[in-house]
Short mmCIF file of C-alpha atoms in Angstrom, two decimals:
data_model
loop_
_atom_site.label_atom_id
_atom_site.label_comp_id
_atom_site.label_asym_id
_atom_site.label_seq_id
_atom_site.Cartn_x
_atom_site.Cartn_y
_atom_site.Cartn_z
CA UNK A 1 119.90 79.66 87.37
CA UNK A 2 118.81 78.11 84.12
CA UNK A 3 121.48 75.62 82.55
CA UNK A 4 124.22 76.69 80.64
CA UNK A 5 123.87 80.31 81.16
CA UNK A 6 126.73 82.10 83.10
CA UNK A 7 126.88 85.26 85.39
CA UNK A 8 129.46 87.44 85.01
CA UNK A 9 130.27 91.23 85.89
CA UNK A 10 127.97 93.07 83.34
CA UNK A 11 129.86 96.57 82.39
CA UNK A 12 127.15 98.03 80.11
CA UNK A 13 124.27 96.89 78.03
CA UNK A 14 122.98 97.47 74.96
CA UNK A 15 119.98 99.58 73.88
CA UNK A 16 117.43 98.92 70.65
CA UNK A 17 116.04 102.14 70.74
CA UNK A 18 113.00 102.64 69.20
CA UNK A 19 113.97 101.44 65.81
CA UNK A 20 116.87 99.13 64.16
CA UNK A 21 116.45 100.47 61.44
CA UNK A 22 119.17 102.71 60.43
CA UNK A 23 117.13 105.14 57.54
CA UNK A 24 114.98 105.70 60.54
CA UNK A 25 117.59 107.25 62.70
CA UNK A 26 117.75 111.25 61.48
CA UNK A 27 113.66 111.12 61.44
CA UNK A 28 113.55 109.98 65.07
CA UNK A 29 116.59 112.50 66.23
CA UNK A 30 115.24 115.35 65.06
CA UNK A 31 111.18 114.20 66.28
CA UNK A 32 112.73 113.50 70.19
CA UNK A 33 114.88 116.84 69.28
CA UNK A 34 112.20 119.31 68.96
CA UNK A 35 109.89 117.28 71.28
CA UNK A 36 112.66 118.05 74.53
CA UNK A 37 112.96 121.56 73.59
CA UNK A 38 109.62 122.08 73.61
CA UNK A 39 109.66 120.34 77.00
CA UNK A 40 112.40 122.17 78.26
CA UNK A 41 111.07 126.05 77.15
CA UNK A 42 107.29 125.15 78.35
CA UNK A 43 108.20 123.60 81.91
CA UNK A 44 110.95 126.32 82.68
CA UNK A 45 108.52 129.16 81.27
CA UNK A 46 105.73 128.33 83.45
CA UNK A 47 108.12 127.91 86.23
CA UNK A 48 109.37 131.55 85.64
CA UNK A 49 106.21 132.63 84.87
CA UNK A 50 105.38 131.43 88.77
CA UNK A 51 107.88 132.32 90.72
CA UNK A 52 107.98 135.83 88.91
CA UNK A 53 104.56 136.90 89.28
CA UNK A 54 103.09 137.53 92.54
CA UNK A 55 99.45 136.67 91.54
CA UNK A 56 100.17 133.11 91.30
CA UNK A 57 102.00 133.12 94.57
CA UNK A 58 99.33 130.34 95.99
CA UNK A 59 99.28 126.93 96.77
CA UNK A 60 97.40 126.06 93.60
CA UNK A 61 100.77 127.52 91.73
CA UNK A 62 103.28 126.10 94.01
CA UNK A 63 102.75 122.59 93.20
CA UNK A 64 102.42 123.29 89.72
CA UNK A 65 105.94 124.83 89.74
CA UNK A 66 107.22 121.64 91.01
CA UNK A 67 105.05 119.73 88.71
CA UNK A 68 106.91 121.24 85.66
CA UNK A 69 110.28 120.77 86.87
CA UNK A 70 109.19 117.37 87.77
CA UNK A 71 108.26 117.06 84.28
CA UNK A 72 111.41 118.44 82.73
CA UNK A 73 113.26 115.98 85.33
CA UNK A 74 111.64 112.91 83.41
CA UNK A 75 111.83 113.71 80.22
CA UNK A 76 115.56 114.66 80.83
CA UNK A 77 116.38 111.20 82.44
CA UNK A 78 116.19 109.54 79.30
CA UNK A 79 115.79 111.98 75.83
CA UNK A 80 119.39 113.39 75.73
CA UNK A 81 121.05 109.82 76.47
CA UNK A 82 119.07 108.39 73.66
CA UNK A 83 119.88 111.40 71.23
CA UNK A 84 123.91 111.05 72.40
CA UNK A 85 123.07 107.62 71.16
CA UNK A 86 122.08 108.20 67.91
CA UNK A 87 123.87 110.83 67.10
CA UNK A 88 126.81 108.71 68.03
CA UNK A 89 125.71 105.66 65.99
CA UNK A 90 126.89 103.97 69.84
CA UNK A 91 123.64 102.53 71.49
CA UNK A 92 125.13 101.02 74.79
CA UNK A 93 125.10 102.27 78.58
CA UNK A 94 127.38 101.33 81.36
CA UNK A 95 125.99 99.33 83.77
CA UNK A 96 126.19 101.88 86.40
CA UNK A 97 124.73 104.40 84.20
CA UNK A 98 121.79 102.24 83.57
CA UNK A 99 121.38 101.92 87.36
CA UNK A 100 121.30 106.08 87.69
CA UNK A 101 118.69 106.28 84.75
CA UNK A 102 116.26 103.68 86.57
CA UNK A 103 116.84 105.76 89.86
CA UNK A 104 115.83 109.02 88.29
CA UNK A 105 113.30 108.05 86.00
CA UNK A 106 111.55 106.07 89.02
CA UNK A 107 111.84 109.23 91.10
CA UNK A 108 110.23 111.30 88.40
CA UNK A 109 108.01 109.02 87.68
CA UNK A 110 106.75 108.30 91.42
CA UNK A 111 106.88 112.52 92.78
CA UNK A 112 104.79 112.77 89.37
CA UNK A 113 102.23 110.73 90.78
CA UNK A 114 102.32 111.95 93.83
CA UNK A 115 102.28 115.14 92.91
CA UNK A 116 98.72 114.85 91.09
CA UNK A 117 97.76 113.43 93.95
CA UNK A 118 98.60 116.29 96.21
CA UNK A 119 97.22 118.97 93.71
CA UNK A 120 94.14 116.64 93.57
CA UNK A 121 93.75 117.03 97.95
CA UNK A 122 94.40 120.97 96.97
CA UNK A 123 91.24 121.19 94.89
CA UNK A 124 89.18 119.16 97.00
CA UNK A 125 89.94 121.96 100.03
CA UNK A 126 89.46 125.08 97.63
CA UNK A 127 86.00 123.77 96.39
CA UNK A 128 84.48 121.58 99.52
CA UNK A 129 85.72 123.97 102.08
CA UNK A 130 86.45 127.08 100.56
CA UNK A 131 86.13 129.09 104.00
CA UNK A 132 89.07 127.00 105.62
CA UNK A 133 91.19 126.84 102.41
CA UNK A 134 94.26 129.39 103.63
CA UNK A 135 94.03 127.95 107.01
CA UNK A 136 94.47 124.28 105.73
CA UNK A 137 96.32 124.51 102.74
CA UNK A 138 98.77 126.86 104.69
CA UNK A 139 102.52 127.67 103.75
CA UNK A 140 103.80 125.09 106.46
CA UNK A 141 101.30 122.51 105.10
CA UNK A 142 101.88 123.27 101.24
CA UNK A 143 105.95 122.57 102.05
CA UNK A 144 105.58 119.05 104.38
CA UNK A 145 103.14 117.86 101.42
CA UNK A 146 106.09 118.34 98.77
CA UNK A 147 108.41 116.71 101.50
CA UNK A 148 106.50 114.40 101.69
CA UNK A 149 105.95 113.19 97.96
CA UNK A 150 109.84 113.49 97.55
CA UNK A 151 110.16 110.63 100.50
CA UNK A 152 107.78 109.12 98.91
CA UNK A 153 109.00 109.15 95.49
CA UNK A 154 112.96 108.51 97.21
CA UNK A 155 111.79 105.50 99.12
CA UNK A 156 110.23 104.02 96.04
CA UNK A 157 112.87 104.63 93.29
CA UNK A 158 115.39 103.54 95.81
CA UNK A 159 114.06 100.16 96.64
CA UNK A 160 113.86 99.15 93.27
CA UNK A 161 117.53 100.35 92.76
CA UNK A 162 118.59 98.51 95.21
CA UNK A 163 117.09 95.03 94.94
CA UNK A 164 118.05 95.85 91.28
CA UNK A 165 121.89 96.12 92.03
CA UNK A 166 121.72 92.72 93.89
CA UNK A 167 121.11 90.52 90.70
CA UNK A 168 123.10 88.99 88.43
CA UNK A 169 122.98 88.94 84.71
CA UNK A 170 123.37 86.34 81.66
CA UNK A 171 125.56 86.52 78.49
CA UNK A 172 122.09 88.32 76.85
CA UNK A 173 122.70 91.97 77.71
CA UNK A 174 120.28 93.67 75.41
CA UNK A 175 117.22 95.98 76.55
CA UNK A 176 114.60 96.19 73.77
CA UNK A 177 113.92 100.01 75.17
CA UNK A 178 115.39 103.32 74.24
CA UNK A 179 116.41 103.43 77.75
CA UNK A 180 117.21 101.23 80.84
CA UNK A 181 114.01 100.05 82.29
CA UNK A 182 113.01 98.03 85.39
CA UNK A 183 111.19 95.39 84.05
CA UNK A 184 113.23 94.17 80.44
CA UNK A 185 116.24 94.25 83.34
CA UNK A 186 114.45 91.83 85.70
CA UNK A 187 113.89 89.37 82.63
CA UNK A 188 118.00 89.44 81.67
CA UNK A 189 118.79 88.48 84.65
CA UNK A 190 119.82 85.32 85.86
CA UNK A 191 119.24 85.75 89.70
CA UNK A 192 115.41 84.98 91.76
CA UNK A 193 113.71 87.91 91.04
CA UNK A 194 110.69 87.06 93.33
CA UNK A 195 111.84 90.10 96.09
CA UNK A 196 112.00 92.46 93.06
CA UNK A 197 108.46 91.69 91.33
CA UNK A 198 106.87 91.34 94.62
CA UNK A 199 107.79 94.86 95.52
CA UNK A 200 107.11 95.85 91.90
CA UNK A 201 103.48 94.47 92.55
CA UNK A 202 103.12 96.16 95.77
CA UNK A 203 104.48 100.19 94.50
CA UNK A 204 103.06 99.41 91.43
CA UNK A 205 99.34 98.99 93.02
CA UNK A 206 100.02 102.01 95.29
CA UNK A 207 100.88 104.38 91.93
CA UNK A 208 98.55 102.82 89.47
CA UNK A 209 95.90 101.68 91.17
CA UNK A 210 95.46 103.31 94.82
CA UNK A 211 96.89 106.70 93.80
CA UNK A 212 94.33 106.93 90.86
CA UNK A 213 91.29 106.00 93.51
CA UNK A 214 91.94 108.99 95.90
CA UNK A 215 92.04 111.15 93.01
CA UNK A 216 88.71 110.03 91.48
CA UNK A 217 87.04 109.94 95.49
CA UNK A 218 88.46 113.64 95.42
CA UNK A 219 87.08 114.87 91.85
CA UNK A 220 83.24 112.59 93.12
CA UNK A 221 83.33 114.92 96.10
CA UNK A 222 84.34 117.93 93.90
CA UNK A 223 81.88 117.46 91.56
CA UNK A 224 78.84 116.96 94.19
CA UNK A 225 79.97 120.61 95.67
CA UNK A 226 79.92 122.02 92.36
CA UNK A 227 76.36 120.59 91.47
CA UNK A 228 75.08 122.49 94.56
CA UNK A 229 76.59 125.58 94.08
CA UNK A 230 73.20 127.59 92.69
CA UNK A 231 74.55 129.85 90.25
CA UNK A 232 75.76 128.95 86.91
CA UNK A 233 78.79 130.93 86.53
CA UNK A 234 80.09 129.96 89.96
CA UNK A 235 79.76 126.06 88.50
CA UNK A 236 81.99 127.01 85.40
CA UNK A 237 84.23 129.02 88.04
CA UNK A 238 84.46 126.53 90.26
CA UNK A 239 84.88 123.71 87.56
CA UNK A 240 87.74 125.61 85.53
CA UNK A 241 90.21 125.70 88.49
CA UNK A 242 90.56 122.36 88.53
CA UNK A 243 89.78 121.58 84.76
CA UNK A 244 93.66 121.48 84.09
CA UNK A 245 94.36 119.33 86.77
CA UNK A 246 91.74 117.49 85.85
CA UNK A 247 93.57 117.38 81.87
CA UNK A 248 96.66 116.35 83.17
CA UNK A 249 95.94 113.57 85.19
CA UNK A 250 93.94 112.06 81.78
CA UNK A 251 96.34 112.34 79.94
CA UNK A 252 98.87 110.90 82.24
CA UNK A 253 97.01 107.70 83.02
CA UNK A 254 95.42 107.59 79.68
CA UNK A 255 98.55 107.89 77.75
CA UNK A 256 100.22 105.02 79.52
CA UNK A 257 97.47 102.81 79.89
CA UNK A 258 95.43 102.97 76.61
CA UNK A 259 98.74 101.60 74.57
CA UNK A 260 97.82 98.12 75.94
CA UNK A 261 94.31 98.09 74.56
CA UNK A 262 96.51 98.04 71.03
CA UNK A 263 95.56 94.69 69.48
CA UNK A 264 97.62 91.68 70.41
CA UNK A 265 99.57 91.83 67.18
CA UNK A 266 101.77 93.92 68.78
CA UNK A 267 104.77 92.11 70.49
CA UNK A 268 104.96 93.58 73.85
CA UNK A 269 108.36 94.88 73.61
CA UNK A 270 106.60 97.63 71.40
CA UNK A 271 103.82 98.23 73.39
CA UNK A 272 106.57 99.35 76.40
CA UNK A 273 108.33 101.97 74.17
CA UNK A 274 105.42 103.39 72.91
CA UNK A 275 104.04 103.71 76.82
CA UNK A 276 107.39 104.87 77.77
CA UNK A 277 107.14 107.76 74.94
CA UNK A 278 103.82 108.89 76.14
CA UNK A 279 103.95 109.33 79.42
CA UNK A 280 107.66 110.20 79.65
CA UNK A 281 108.14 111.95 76.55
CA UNK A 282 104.80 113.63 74.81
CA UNK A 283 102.97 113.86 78.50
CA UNK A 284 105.69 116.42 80.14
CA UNK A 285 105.50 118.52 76.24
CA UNK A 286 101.58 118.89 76.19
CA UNK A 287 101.36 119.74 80.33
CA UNK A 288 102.69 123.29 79.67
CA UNK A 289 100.18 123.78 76.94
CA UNK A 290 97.27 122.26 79.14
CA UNK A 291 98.57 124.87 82.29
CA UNK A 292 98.69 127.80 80.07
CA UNK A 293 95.98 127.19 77.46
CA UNK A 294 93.56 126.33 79.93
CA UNK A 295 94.39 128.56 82.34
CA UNK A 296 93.23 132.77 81.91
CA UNK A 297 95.37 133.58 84.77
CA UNK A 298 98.77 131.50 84.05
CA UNK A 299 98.18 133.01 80.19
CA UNK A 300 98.13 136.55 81.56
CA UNK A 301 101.48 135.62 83.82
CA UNK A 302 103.19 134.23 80.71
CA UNK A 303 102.60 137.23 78.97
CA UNK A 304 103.99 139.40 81.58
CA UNK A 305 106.77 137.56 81.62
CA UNK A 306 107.42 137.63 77.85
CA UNK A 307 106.83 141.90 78.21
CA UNK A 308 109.84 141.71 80.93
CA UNK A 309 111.96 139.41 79.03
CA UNK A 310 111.76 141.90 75.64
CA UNK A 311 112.29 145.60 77.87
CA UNK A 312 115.09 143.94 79.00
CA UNK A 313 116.79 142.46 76.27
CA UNK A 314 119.04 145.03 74.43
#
């Protein structure tokens, strides 16, 4: 413990946000506002639009749906809190409700990942081996592979939380984030955090760095199968059932990591938020649009959908 700091029971911290400044506040409320709506009507609607139609009753569809609510999971972890918060003009969390918002948003965060990942094995089997597809990618398999990304996702959100609870923290009990985040935690506090960073280090090669490899060995052995597929419309067919996928994942990874190729100017502390905003905020609005705009078949389902909704509405 560094000299002449002192721990103490910490009972809630306080949060920047993404701007001090208070003339700033209404802009960024109503932004984040209409940004988590749009979140919230796109991921439910192609949910519905799922679940309702029997067409997309395939495995393709199935981890989509929980892709979506996935999505509306993250961005609800930490949007309403920080529009409570300045709506309130009251930017501080208790400290157990910080520890609940790292637990969820690590869980979203992680069964995202492995979610792609899973979709990403799906395509491989409908394009490389389209004669065994139902008989791999059966019912029984399609559930143990979602089982198996929420363990997945559990085991990693809940190791951090953990190790996190066991620390102790200074006088300084400011986060420079919009909401509570693993790592500006780990630098307020006063205790050794050499268990926490070395299983940061080890989860955090295993989302960003191993996850990311199987996909792009899955979309290399994707793309050789489509090159030898001899007619030209059954490339583009082949191509455009995973071209959403294919969107997402980009966009994802992209988001997140292009914000640190901002020049050095930058302090740090901003090039977190505005990471954190893409992949946890804009990422789960445009994924809707990317399923449905994309995607002849989900557009048609939508559509049915919206005809149901308006017969039976009075």
């Amino acid at each position: 413990m560094k000299p002449g700091n002192h721990t103490f029971s910490v009972s809630e911290f306080l949060l920047l946000g993404l701007s001090e400044h208070q003339e700033q506040q209404p802009l960024l409320f109503g932004i984040f506002l209409s940004m988590y709506l749009i979140t919230v009507v796109g991921n439910i609607a192609i949910s519905l639009a799922i679940v309702s139609d029997p067409h997309l009753h395939t495995p393709m569809y199935f981890f989509l749906a929980h892709f979506s609510l996935t999505d509306l999971g993250l961005s609800s972890t930490t949007v309403p809190r920080m529009l409570v918060n300045i709506q309130a003009h009251r930017h501080t969390i208790t400290y157990a409700g910080c520890l609940c918002q790292i637990y969820f948003f690590l869980w979203f965060i992680g069964l995202d990942v492995f979610l792609l990942a899973v979709m990403a094995y799906d395509r491989l089997v409908a394009i490389c081996h389209p004669l065994h597809y139902t008989l791999v990618m059966s019912p029984r398999c399609c559930i143990l592979l979602i089982v198996l990304s929420l363990i997945l996702a559990q085991a990693y959100s809940l190791t951090h939380t953990l190790l996190l609870a066991r620390l102790s923290f200074c006088t300084d009990s400011i986060i420079p984030h919009f909401f509570c985040e693993l790592l500006p935690l780990l630098k307020l506090s006063c205790s050794d955090t050499y268990a926490n960073r070395c299983v940061l280090t080890y989860w955090g090669g295993a989302l960003t760095v191993l996850i990311p490899l199987l996909i792009v060995i899955s979309y290399a052995r994707i793309v050789a199968a489509i090159v030898h597929i001899p007619s030209v419309s059954g490339k583009w067919k082949a191509f455009s059932t995973c071209s959403s996928h294919l969107s997402a994942i980009c966009l994802f990874y992209v988001s997140a990591i292009g914000v640190y190729f901002i020049p050095s100017s930058v302090d740090s502390a901003s090039k977190d938020r505005i990471a954190a905003v893409m992949y946890a905020v804009v990422t789960p609005m445009l994924n809707p649009f990317i399923y449905s705009l994309r995607n002849r078949d989900m557009k048609s389902a939508l559509k049915r959908l919206l005809s149901r909704r308006a017969l039976q509405s009075p």
